[in-house]
Structures are given as C-alpha cells and as structure tokens.
Short mmCIF file of C-alpha atoms and ligand atoms in Angstrom, two decimals:
data_model
loop_
_atom_site.label_atom_id
_atom_site.label_comp_id
_atom_site.label_asym_id
_atom_site.label_seq_id
_atom_site.Cartn_x
_atom_site.Cartn_y
_atom_site.Cartn_z
CA MET A 14 16.26 1.00 25.19
CA THR A 15 12.49 1.50 24.85
CA LEU A 16 10.30 0.90 21.82
CA GLY A 17 7.05 2.86 21.66
CA ILE A 18 3.99 2.04 19.58
CA LEU A 19 1.80 5.07 18.88
CA LYS A 20 -1.88 5.35 18.08
CA GLU A 21 -2.84 6.39 14.54
CA GLN A 22 -4.72 9.50 13.46
CA ASP A 23 -8.54 9.55 13.37
CA GLY A 24 -9.98 7.55 10.50
CA GLU A 25 -7.10 5.04 10.42
CA HIS A 26 -8.19 1.73 11.89
CA ARG A 27 -4.91 -0.13 11.59
CA VAL A 28 -2.13 -0.22 14.17
CA ALA A 29 1.58 -0.46 13.35
CA VAL A 30 2.36 -3.44 15.63
CA THR A 31 -0.05 -6.09 16.96
CA PRO A 32 0.25 -8.14 20.17
CA ASP A 33 1.53 -11.25 18.36
CA SER A 34 4.68 -9.33 17.35
CA ILE A 35 5.55 -8.18 20.89
CA SER A 36 7.46 -11.32 21.86
CA ALA A 37 9.56 -11.06 18.67
CA LEU A 38 10.35 -7.44 19.62
CA ASN A 39 11.32 -8.47 23.15
CA LYS A 40 13.81 -10.94 21.67
CA LEU A 41 15.46 -8.13 19.69
CA GLY A 42 16.76 -6.66 22.94
CA PHE A 43 14.46 -3.78 23.86
CA ASP A 44 14.39 -3.18 27.62
CA ALA A 45 10.77 -2.13 27.46
CA ILE A 46 7.94 -1.92 24.95
CA THR A 47 5.33 0.73 25.56
CA ILE A 48 2.01 1.19 23.82
CA GLU A 49 -0.11 4.30 23.75
CA ARG A 50 -3.37 3.68 25.61
CA GLY A 51 -5.95 2.16 23.23
CA VAL A 52 -3.35 1.79 20.47
CA GLY A 53 -4.96 -1.22 18.79
CA SER A 54 -8.60 -0.71 19.72
CA THR A 55 -9.82 0.12 16.19
CA ALA A 56 -8.06 -3.00 14.87
CA PHE A 57 -9.75 -5.12 17.59
CA PHE A 58 -6.66 -5.55 19.80
CA ASP A 59 -7.22 -4.34 23.38
CA ASP A 60 -4.46 -3.08 25.67
CA GLU A 61 -4.61 -6.31 27.72
CA ALA A 62 -3.60 -8.35 24.66
CA TYR A 63 -0.39 -6.26 24.51
CA THR A 64 0.29 -6.23 28.26
CA ALA A 65 -0.18 -10.03 28.38
CA GLN A 66 2.88 -10.18 26.08
CA GLY A 67 4.90 -7.92 28.38
CA ALA A 68 4.18 -4.46 26.94
CA LYS A 69 3.42 -1.48 29.19
CA VAL A 70 0.72 1.13 28.64
CA ALA A 71 1.78 4.80 28.63
CA ASP A 72 0.53 8.19 27.54
CA LYS A 73 1.53 9.60 24.17
CA ASP A 74 3.74 12.39 25.53
CA GLU A 75 5.67 9.95 27.73
CA ILE A 76 6.32 7.69 24.73
CA LEU A 77 7.36 10.61 22.52
CA LYS A 78 9.83 11.71 25.20
CA ASN A 79 11.27 8.39 26.34
CA ALA A 80 11.12 5.81 23.56
CA GLN A 81 14.30 5.64 21.52
CA VAL A 82 12.47 3.89 18.70
CA LEU A 83 8.89 4.80 17.82
CA VAL A 84 6.55 3.04 15.42
CA ARG A 85 3.47 4.50 13.76
CA ILE A 86 2.04 3.88 10.29
CA HIS A 87 1.33 7.55 9.52
CA PRO A 88 3.87 10.33 10.10
CA LEU A 89 3.80 12.41 13.27
CA ASP A 90 2.84 16.06 12.95
CA ALA A 91 5.21 18.92 13.77
CA ALA A 92 3.72 19.42 17.27
CA ASP A 93 4.43 15.80 18.24
CA LEU A 94 7.89 15.85 16.66
CA ALA A 95 8.68 18.96 18.72
CA LYS A 96 8.28 16.83 21.85
CA MET A 97 10.99 14.41 20.68
CA LYS A 98 14.76 14.68 21.02
CA ALA A 99 17.31 14.69 18.21
CA GLY A 100 18.40 11.16 17.33
CA GLN A 101 15.18 9.36 18.22
CA ILE A 102 14.06 6.94 15.52
CA ILE A 103 10.61 6.78 13.97
CA ILE A 104 9.51 3.96 11.64
CA GLY A 105 6.37 3.94 9.49
CA GLN A 106 4.91 4.34 6.00
CA PHE A 107 5.21 8.06 5.32
CA ASN A 108 4.59 8.17 1.55
CA PRO A 109 7.52 10.61 1.16
CA LEU A 110 7.59 10.55 -2.65
CA SER A 111 4.23 12.32 -2.73
CA GLU A 112 4.05 14.03 0.67
CA ARG A 113 6.98 16.27 1.55
CA THR A 114 5.75 18.06 4.68
CA PRO A 115 6.27 15.06 6.99
CA VAL A 116 9.83 14.68 5.64
CA GLU A 117 10.57 18.36 6.20
CA ASN A 118 9.16 18.12 9.74
CA MET A 119 11.41 15.16 10.54
CA LEU A 120 14.47 16.89 9.09
CA LYS A 121 13.74 19.95 11.21
CA ALA A 122 13.23 17.89 14.38
CA GLN A 123 16.59 16.13 13.72
CA VAL A 124 14.97 12.73 14.29
CA THR A 125 15.85 9.68 12.21
CA GLY A 126 12.91 8.58 10.06
CA PHE A 127 12.56 5.28 8.19
CA SER A 128 9.72 5.00 5.67
CA LEU A 129 9.28 1.33 4.84
CA ASP A 130 7.42 2.10 1.60
CA LEU A 131 10.83 3.07 0.14
CA ALA A 132 12.18 -0.48 0.56
CA PRO A 133 13.99 -1.67 -2.58
CA ARG A 134 12.32 -4.32 -4.75
CA SER A 135 14.75 -7.08 -3.74
CA THR A 136 14.20 -10.57 -2.38
CA ARG A 137 15.85 -9.60 0.93
CA ALA A 138 13.55 -6.59 1.32
CA GLN A 139 10.34 -8.54 0.72
CA ALA A 140 9.92 -9.38 4.42
CA LEU A 141 9.62 -5.70 5.32
CA ASP A 142 7.87 -4.39 2.21
CA VAL A 143 4.78 -2.68 3.60
CA LEU A 144 3.62 -1.67 0.11
CA SER A 145 3.35 -5.31 -0.89
CA SER A 146 1.60 -6.27 2.34
CA MET A 147 -0.96 -3.50 2.06
CA ALA A 148 -1.42 -4.07 -1.69
CA THR A 149 -2.20 -7.72 -0.96
CA VAL A 150 -4.93 -6.72 1.49
CA GLY A 151 -6.19 -3.94 -0.77
CA GLY A 152 -6.41 -6.09 -3.91
CA TYR A 153 -8.45 -8.68 -2.05
CA LYS A 154 -10.78 -6.11 -0.50
CA ALA A 155 -11.26 -4.26 -3.80
CA VAL A 156 -12.94 -7.32 -5.31
CA LEU A 157 -15.16 -7.85 -2.26
CA THR A 158 -16.10 -4.15 -2.38
CA ALA A 159 -17.03 -4.52 -6.05
CA ALA A 160 -19.09 -7.63 -5.28
CA ALA A 161 -20.96 -5.77 -2.54
CA HIS A 162 -21.93 -2.97 -4.97
CA LEU A 163 -22.62 -5.14 -8.02
CA PRO A 164 -26.33 -5.72 -8.71
CA THR A 165 -25.53 -9.13 -10.23
CA PHE A 166 -23.72 -12.32 -9.12
CA PHE A 167 -19.99 -12.97 -9.47
CA PRO A 168 -20.21 -16.73 -10.19
CA MET A 169 -22.27 -18.49 -12.79
CA PHE A 170 -25.52 -19.88 -11.39
CA MET A 171 -27.43 -22.79 -12.93
CA THR A 172 -30.76 -22.92 -11.19
CA ALA A 173 -34.27 -24.14 -11.85
CA ALA A 174 -35.06 -20.49 -12.59
CA GLY A 175 -32.49 -20.43 -15.36
CA THR A 176 -28.79 -19.88 -15.90
CA ILE A 177 -27.04 -16.70 -14.85
CA LYS A 178 -23.78 -15.77 -16.55
CA PRO A 179 -20.67 -15.10 -14.45
CA ALA A 180 -19.50 -11.51 -14.00
CA LYS A 181 -16.77 -10.23 -16.32
CA VAL A 182 -13.97 -8.60 -14.32
CA LEU A 183 -11.25 -6.42 -15.81
CA ILE A 184 -8.17 -5.75 -13.68
CA LEU A 185 -5.99 -2.80 -14.68
CA GLY A 186 -2.42 -3.16 -13.40
CA ALA A 187 -1.11 -6.60 -12.44
CA GLY A 188 1.35 -5.78 -9.65
CA VAL A 189 0.87 -7.09 -6.13
CA ALA A 190 -2.64 -5.62 -5.70
CA GLY A 191 -3.78 -6.58 -9.19
CA LEU A 192 -2.60 -10.18 -8.85
CA GLN A 193 -4.38 -10.52 -5.51
CA ALA A 194 -7.51 -9.04 -7.10
CA ILE A 195 -7.28 -11.60 -9.93
CA ALA A 196 -6.96 -14.46 -7.44
CA THR A 197 -9.93 -13.21 -5.40
CA ALA A 198 -12.13 -12.57 -8.45
CA LYS A 199 -11.32 -16.08 -9.75
CA ARG A 200 -12.19 -17.61 -6.38
CA LEU A 201 -15.56 -15.88 -6.60
CA GLY A 202 -16.18 -17.56 -9.94
CA SER A 203 -15.96 -14.61 -12.31
CA VAL A 204 -14.32 -14.45 -15.74
CA VAL A 205 -11.17 -12.37 -15.33
CA GLU A 206 -9.04 -10.37 -17.76
CA ALA A 207 -6.05 -8.29 -16.70
CA PHE A 208 -3.86 -5.69 -18.30
CA ASP A 209 -0.41 -4.33 -17.48
CA VAL A 210 2.30 -2.50 -19.39
CA ARG A 211 5.01 -4.77 -17.99
CA ALA A 212 5.47 -7.79 -20.24
CA ALA A 213 6.60 -9.81 -17.21
CA ALA A 214 3.09 -9.54 -15.79
CA LYS A 215 1.65 -11.73 -18.58
CA GLU A 216 2.96 -14.99 -17.18
CA GLU A 217 1.82 -14.15 -13.65
CA VAL A 218 -1.67 -13.20 -14.85
CA MET A 219 -1.98 -16.41 -16.86
CA SER A 220 -0.70 -18.55 -14.00
CA LEU A 221 -3.66 -17.31 -11.96
CA GLY A 222 -6.06 -18.45 -14.67
CA ALA A 223 -6.89 -15.00 -16.07
CA LYS A 224 -6.59 -13.79 -19.66
CA PHE A 225 -3.87 -11.23 -20.36
CA VAL A 226 -5.03 -8.23 -22.40
CA GLU A 227 -2.10 -7.39 -24.60
CA VAL A 228 -1.18 -4.09 -26.25
CA GLU A 229 1.85 -4.59 -28.48
CA GLY A 230 4.93 -2.36 -28.20
CA ALA A 231 5.10 -1.45 -24.50
CA VAL A 232 8.34 -0.04 -23.08
CA ASP A 233 9.30 -2.58 -20.43
CA ASP A 234 12.29 -1.07 -18.66
CA LYS A 235 13.83 -3.85 -16.61
CA SER A 236 16.35 -1.39 -15.19
CA ALA A 237 13.50 0.45 -13.39
CA GLY A 238 13.73 -2.01 -10.48
CA GLY A 239 10.39 -3.71 -11.08
CA TYR A 240 8.41 -0.47 -11.36
CA ALA A 241 6.40 0.61 -14.40
CA VAL A 242 7.83 3.34 -16.65
CA GLU A 243 6.15 6.10 -18.69
CA GLN A 244 4.82 4.93 -22.11
CA SER A 245 4.77 6.71 -25.54
CA GLU A 246 1.71 8.74 -26.71
CA GLU A 247 1.08 6.37 -29.63
CA PHE A 248 1.12 3.38 -27.30
CA LYS A 249 -1.24 5.13 -24.91
CA GLN A 250 -3.77 5.71 -27.72
CA ARG A 251 -3.84 2.07 -28.81
CA GLN A 252 -4.02 1.05 -25.18
CA ALA A 253 -6.93 3.44 -24.55
CA GLN A 254 -8.96 1.95 -27.41
CA LEU A 255 -8.41 -1.63 -26.26
CA ILE A 256 -9.24 -0.80 -22.67
CA HIS A 257 -12.35 1.07 -23.81
CA ASP A 258 -13.56 -2.04 -25.66
CA LYS A 259 -12.83 -4.31 -22.70
CA ALA A 260 -14.36 -1.88 -20.19
CA VAL A 261 -17.60 -1.60 -22.10
CA ALA A 262 -18.00 -5.38 -21.91
CA ALA A 263 -17.04 -5.61 -18.20
CA ASP A 264 -19.28 -5.78 -15.13
CA VAL A 265 -16.44 -4.89 -12.76
CA ILE A 266 -13.19 -2.98 -13.22
CA ILE A 267 -10.50 -2.98 -10.53
CA CYS A 268 -7.95 -0.21 -11.04
CA THR A 269 -4.48 -0.72 -9.54
CA ALA A 270 -2.17 0.84 -12.16
CA GLN A 271 0.35 3.21 -10.61
CA ILE A 272 3.80 4.68 -11.18
CA PRO A 273 5.49 5.41 -7.82
CA GLY A 274 5.73 9.10 -6.98
CA ARG A 275 3.78 10.13 -10.13
CA LYS A 276 0.18 10.81 -11.03
CA ALA A 277 -1.60 7.53 -11.84
CA PRO A 278 -2.19 6.87 -15.56
CA ILE A 279 -5.74 7.63 -16.76
CA LEU A 280 -6.91 4.38 -18.35
CA ILE A 281 -10.69 4.90 -18.30
CA ARG A 282 -12.01 8.11 -19.84
CA LYS A 283 -15.40 9.60 -19.02
CA GLU A 284 -16.69 8.56 -22.48
CA THR A 285 -15.84 4.97 -21.58
CA VAL A 286 -17.77 5.20 -18.31
CA ALA A 287 -20.75 6.60 -20.26
CA ALA A 288 -20.63 3.56 -22.59
CA MET A 289 -20.33 1.00 -19.78
CA LYS A 290 -23.16 -1.28 -18.63
CA SER A 291 -25.61 0.27 -16.24
CA GLY A 292 -24.90 -1.21 -12.78
CA ALA A 293 -21.22 -1.88 -13.55
CA VAL A 294 -18.75 -1.15 -10.77
CA ILE A 295 -15.30 0.46 -10.86
CA VAL A 296 -13.11 0.20 -7.75
CA ASP A 297 -10.22 2.62 -8.18
CA MET A 298 -7.35 1.85 -5.83
CA ALA A 299 -5.22 4.52 -7.52
CA ALA A 300 -7.67 7.23 -6.35
CA SER A 301 -5.23 9.04 -4.05
CA SER A 302 -2.76 9.62 -6.90
CA GLY A 303 -5.45 10.86 -9.31
CA GLY A 304 -7.14 7.55 -10.17
CA ASN A 305 -7.05 5.35 -13.29
CA CYS A 306 -10.59 6.50 -14.12
CA GLU A 307 -11.13 10.11 -15.14
CA LEU A 308 -14.33 10.34 -13.08
CA THR A 309 -12.93 8.88 -9.84
CA GLU A 310 -13.24 11.09 -6.77
CA ASN A 311 -10.81 10.17 -4.02
CA GLY A 312 -12.51 8.96 -0.85
CA LYS A 313 -15.97 8.99 -2.47
CA ILE A 314 -18.49 6.65 -4.05
CA THR A 315 -20.16 8.23 -7.08
CA TYR A 316 -22.71 6.99 -9.66
CA PRO A 317 -22.07 8.67 -13.04
CA HIS A 318 -24.04 7.18 -15.97
CA GLY A 319 -25.39 4.39 -13.76
CA VAL A 320 -21.86 3.11 -13.02
CA THR A 321 -20.73 2.88 -9.39
CA ILE A 322 -17.22 4.31 -8.94
CA VAL A 323 -15.51 3.65 -5.61
CA GLY A 324 -12.41 5.85 -5.16
CA ASP A 325 -10.50 4.25 -2.32
CA SER A 326 -6.72 3.91 -1.93
CA ASN A 327 -6.87 2.78 1.67
CA LEU A 328 -8.81 -0.45 1.32
CA ALA A 329 -6.21 -2.15 3.52
CA GLY A 330 -7.54 0.03 6.34
CA SER A 331 -10.91 -1.69 6.00
CA VAL A 332 -9.35 -5.06 6.90
CA PRO A 333 -7.61 -3.56 9.95
CA LYS A 334 -6.90 -6.70 11.93
CA ASP A 335 -4.96 -8.72 9.36
CA ALA A 336 -3.52 -5.61 7.69
CA SER A 337 -2.07 -4.62 11.09
CA VAL A 338 -0.68 -8.11 11.71
CA MET A 339 1.12 -7.94 8.34
CA PHE A 340 2.37 -4.39 8.94
CA GLY A 341 3.67 -5.40 12.38
CA LYS A 342 5.61 -8.33 10.94
CA ASN A 343 7.16 -5.99 8.36
CA VAL A 344 8.22 -3.66 11.20
CA VAL A 345 9.78 -6.53 13.18
CA ASN A 346 11.71 -7.66 10.10
CA PHE A 347 13.02 -4.12 9.58
CA LEU A 348 14.03 -3.84 13.23
CA LYS A 349 16.01 -7.08 12.86
CA LEU A 350 18.22 -5.17 10.40
CA ILE A 351 18.89 -2.22 12.68
CA MET A 352 19.19 -4.12 15.98
CA ILE A 353 22.39 -6.13 16.11
CA LYS A 354 23.23 -8.03 19.32
CA ASN A 355 20.61 -6.07 21.31
CA GLU A 356 22.04 -2.71 20.19
CA LEU A 357 20.95 -0.20 17.58
CA ASN A 358 23.24 -0.35 14.57
CA LEU A 359 22.49 1.89 11.59
CA ASN A 360 24.71 0.38 8.94
CA TRP A 361 24.48 2.80 6.01
CA ASP A 362 26.19 0.25 3.74
CA ASP A 363 23.05 -1.86 4.01
CA ASP A 364 21.00 -0.94 0.92
CA ILE A 365 17.67 -1.41 2.72
CA ILE A 366 18.62 0.83 5.64
CA ALA A 367 19.94 3.55 3.33
CA ALA A 368 17.01 3.31 0.89
CA THR A 369 14.33 3.64 3.57
CA CYS A 370 15.91 6.47 5.56
CA VAL A 371 14.13 9.75 4.83
CA ALA A 372 15.79 11.80 7.58
CA HIS A 373 18.98 11.47 9.65
CA GLU A 374 20.81 14.30 11.42
CA GLY A 375 18.82 16.83 9.40
CA LYS A 376 19.61 15.29 5.99
CA VAL A 377 17.76 13.03 3.54
CA VAL A 378 19.59 9.69 3.11
CA SER A 379 17.39 7.84 0.56
CA GLU A 380 18.81 8.45 -2.93
CA ARG A 381 15.37 7.94 -4.47
CA LEU A 382 13.86 10.60 -2.25
CA LYS A 383 16.81 12.95 -2.88
CA THR A 384 16.20 12.64 -6.63
CA ALA A 385 12.46 13.23 -6.20
CA MET A 386 13.16 16.31 -4.06
CA GLY A 387 15.87 17.59 -6.38
CA VAL A 388 18.40 17.56 -3.53
P1 LIG B 291 2.82 -0.67 -8.47
O1 LIG B 291 1.93 -0.55 -7.28
O2 LIG B 291 3.97 0.25 -8.61
O3 LIG B 291 1.91 -0.56 -9.78
C1 LIG B 291 0.83 -1.44 -9.99
C2 LIG B 291 0.89 -2.05 -11.37
O4 LIG B 291 0.44 -1.07 -12.31
C3 LIG B 291 2.26 -2.48 -11.85
O5 LIG B 291 2.24 -3.84 -12.22
C4 LIG B 291 2.53 -1.57 -13.04
O6 LIG B 291 3.30 -2.20 -14.04
C5 LIG B 291 1.13 -1.27 -13.52
N1 LIG B 291 1.02 -0.08 -14.38
C6 LIG B 291 1.64 1.12 -14.30
N2 LIG B 291 1.28 1.93 -15.31
C7 LIG B 291 0.38 1.25 -16.06
C8 LIG B 291 -0.37 1.53 -17.22
N3 LIG B 291 -0.27 2.71 -17.85
N4 LIG B 291 -1.20 0.60 -17.69
C9 LIG B 291 -1.30 -0.60 -17.08
N5 LIG B 291 -0.62 -0.95 -15.98
C10 LIG B 291 0.21 -0.04 -15.47
O7 LIG B 291 3.34 -2.17 -8.64
P2 LIG B 291 3.75 -3.23 -7.54
O8 LIG B 291 2.56 -3.94 -7.03
O9 LIG B 291 4.61 -2.58 -6.57
O10 LIG B 291 4.58 -4.30 -8.40
C11 LIG B 291 5.47 -3.94 -9.43
C12 LIG B 291 6.46 -5.09 -9.66
O11 LIG B 291 7.39 -5.17 -8.60
C13 LIG B 291 5.83 -6.46 -9.77
O12 LIG B 291 6.55 -7.21 -10.71
C14 LIG B 291 6.03 -7.05 -8.42
O13 LIG B 291 6.02 -8.48 -8.42
C15 LIG B 291 7.39 -6.50 -8.09
N6 LIG B 291 7.62 -6.44 -6.64
C16 LIG B 291 8.78 -6.94 -6.16
C17 LIG B 291 9.01 -6.88 -4.78
C18 LIG B 291 10.28 -7.43 -4.20
O14 LIG B 291 10.98 -8.13 -4.88
N7 LIG B 291 10.61 -7.07 -2.95
C19 LIG B 291 8.08 -6.29 -3.94
C20 LIG B 291 6.91 -5.78 -4.49
C21 LIG B 291 6.69 -5.85 -5.86
#
C-alpha cells in the first residue's frame, strides 16, 4: 500500500507531512511513501530531506493514480479527483462546513475523504486536531503581526529618555488561538485583557495572567461540545458597549471569535474603529468567515480612521515550517487510527473516524456535516 503526499495550491506555503514524520509513517505499514516533486519547498523542506527518510519522489498524476492513501491540506479539484479511482482515501483539512464544492466533488469521484477539522472535541482526538494546531500557530503569529504594524512598543520601557507605557492588548475570543495570543502578548510585556462568551474561558484567561472582560448573562451551552453558541440580542448589545469601551482604550485588538460553520460575530463596529486611537492595530483572524470587525476585508490590510486592520485567517501559513510539522504529526496520529496491524481498517464505530469522514462510497458519513448540509 502506497501513501502519497501532494503539493499544495499556489499561495499555500505549508505541506501536509514533513520529513520528520516519514519514519513514523513507515512504521504504520505502508509499502512505499511517495512525495510530489518539490512538495515541501515552500515550507523549507527539500525533496532530499524526504528521500533521506526513505520516501520516493513522483509526479502528481502517478501519485493520484497509484497511492491508496493521499494527504494534502487543501482539497483536490474535480480534475485531479477524476484521475483517482473509487475507494482511494484522501486526508486533509477541507473546511466542509463552509465549503461544499470539495465535498460534492469527492462524493462524485467515489473517493473516501477525511477532513481532520471535523475531529470531535475529545481528549482522544486532540492528537489529530488540526484546528487546534493551526490556531496555536495563528494566535502566536497574530500578536507578532500586530507588533510589526504597531507604531509603539509592546513592553514598558524605562529609559534615560523617559518611561514608555506598555501596549494595551484586547483579545476577542479565548479559544485555542486566543489563549495562544494572550500568552504571546504577555511574553512581549503588554497589558492584556480578553473576552469570551464561554464562562469556562475565564479561568484559562486568568491563569495566563490576563484580565477577563466579563459581560453578565451569557448562554454557555456545555452540551455544544466545547463550541460557542449563539447569544441573545440583549446580551449582544451590552457586550457591544463593553467591547466598544475596551477597544477605544486598546492599542492592539486580536480577533479570534468564531462559531464553527457560521458567520463570525461582529464585535467591533465601524463607529468603534472611528473612535479608536490613531495607530492602533486590529488583527482579525476571523476574516474568512466575515471577521469580528465590521471593516475587516479578508486577505487585505486596510487603514480606516488611522487604524491598521489586518484581515488574515491563514496566519498559520506564514509560519510554514512549524505549522507543517504540527499538521504532519496530526496526520500521523489520524493514520494510526485507520491503520491496524499494517492494514487499512475503517472502523465506523470509532467516533473520530465517523466524525471526520466527509465522503465514503458516494455518501456523507459525518453527522455534523449531514446536519449542516440538510441531508
Ligand atoms: P473556536 O475557534 O470555535 O472559537 C474561538 C473562540 O471564540 C471560542 O473560545 C468561542 O467561545 C469564542 N466566541 C464565539 N463567539 C463569541 C462572541 N460572540 N464573543 C466572544 N467570543 C466568542 O474555538 P476553539 O479554539 O476551537 O476552542 C473552543 C473550546 O474547545 C475551548 O474550550 C477549547 O479549549 C476547546 N477545545 C477542545 C479540544 C479537544 O478537547 N480536543 C480541541 C480544541 C478546542
């Protein structure tokens, strides 16, 4: 059985598996591991680093045709899927709750697709949770991006030329990305406040040394599997006022608040941006799902009212080497579930295997995706 690692689309610098994961893959029982020529070049891994671990270099079409299991972060397009045979397996991060075309293409091609971003929020699934891995990288890079755009220092400086106050950082959303942003902003010496609708986030925020911005009366639905739920209109209004007040006083705002498969909540209105300090920076990691700031433009840096707004949901892609290492480890940990005694074994009673499967024999398996698609 052959495992193939495919190159990503233009503009994506990460690679799905790095050379340091090849030996772990060999141990899982694959007869051969093939990489598409130049697969890791944009993440600073050359082909020789893979071949030194026993991988072989091949052309894309050969891999599409011969590899029983294929790995790629982004989904394949219909033309590539047409070159595959029914039953081949493809593993990646396909964002199926928001992007349906790749799912439909996989169903049509009768391939089996596993999208690791659908992994359940369980302790057992943590080792393969690509969303957490990429959010960790993104939260870190969001703060560094803000620091690079900020016209002032992050830490306090006491110099012969006088004392400079530390930057005030407001983090919106304290999930994996937000917590990493808090930790990074604290390490840089800034004063950090964070806000989340989940009450459970308070303790985590405080344990990192940041202040928790609290709006009373949030719906905290523990049955939602660790995800945020929609809040009432009245709550949203009180929340908006408090965030406005905090935003106006902040030098940096990092936006990470999201609800999976839905439009991101707007937490910063254009009036708030207009009232913010000139030179303040907003890094909006929720940009691809609409952004937490009303003025965010996805994939762009804009300067309304003297505030720099960076709309970037793929900050993990700008730390391609380590982001790829983490993604690769997640892939290996998933493969450990579907490779039993050197053989492929798709055990549909395993909640992780069932939850991540977007396509199998022309049907959607993931219950969450079925609900989202109204199947
Ligand atoms: P996420 O990416 O879905 O959302 C980011 C954060 O935004 C969340 O904390 C969410 O509560 C918050 N948010 C949503 N709407 C908001 C609003 N209107 N205002 C303010 N904040 C808002 O979250 P995530 O990073 O995936 O983490 C969510 C939870 O799941 C966390 O408790 C995390 O520790 C947990 N988690 C568990 C596992 C696991 O056990 N395998 C893996 C990842 C995350």
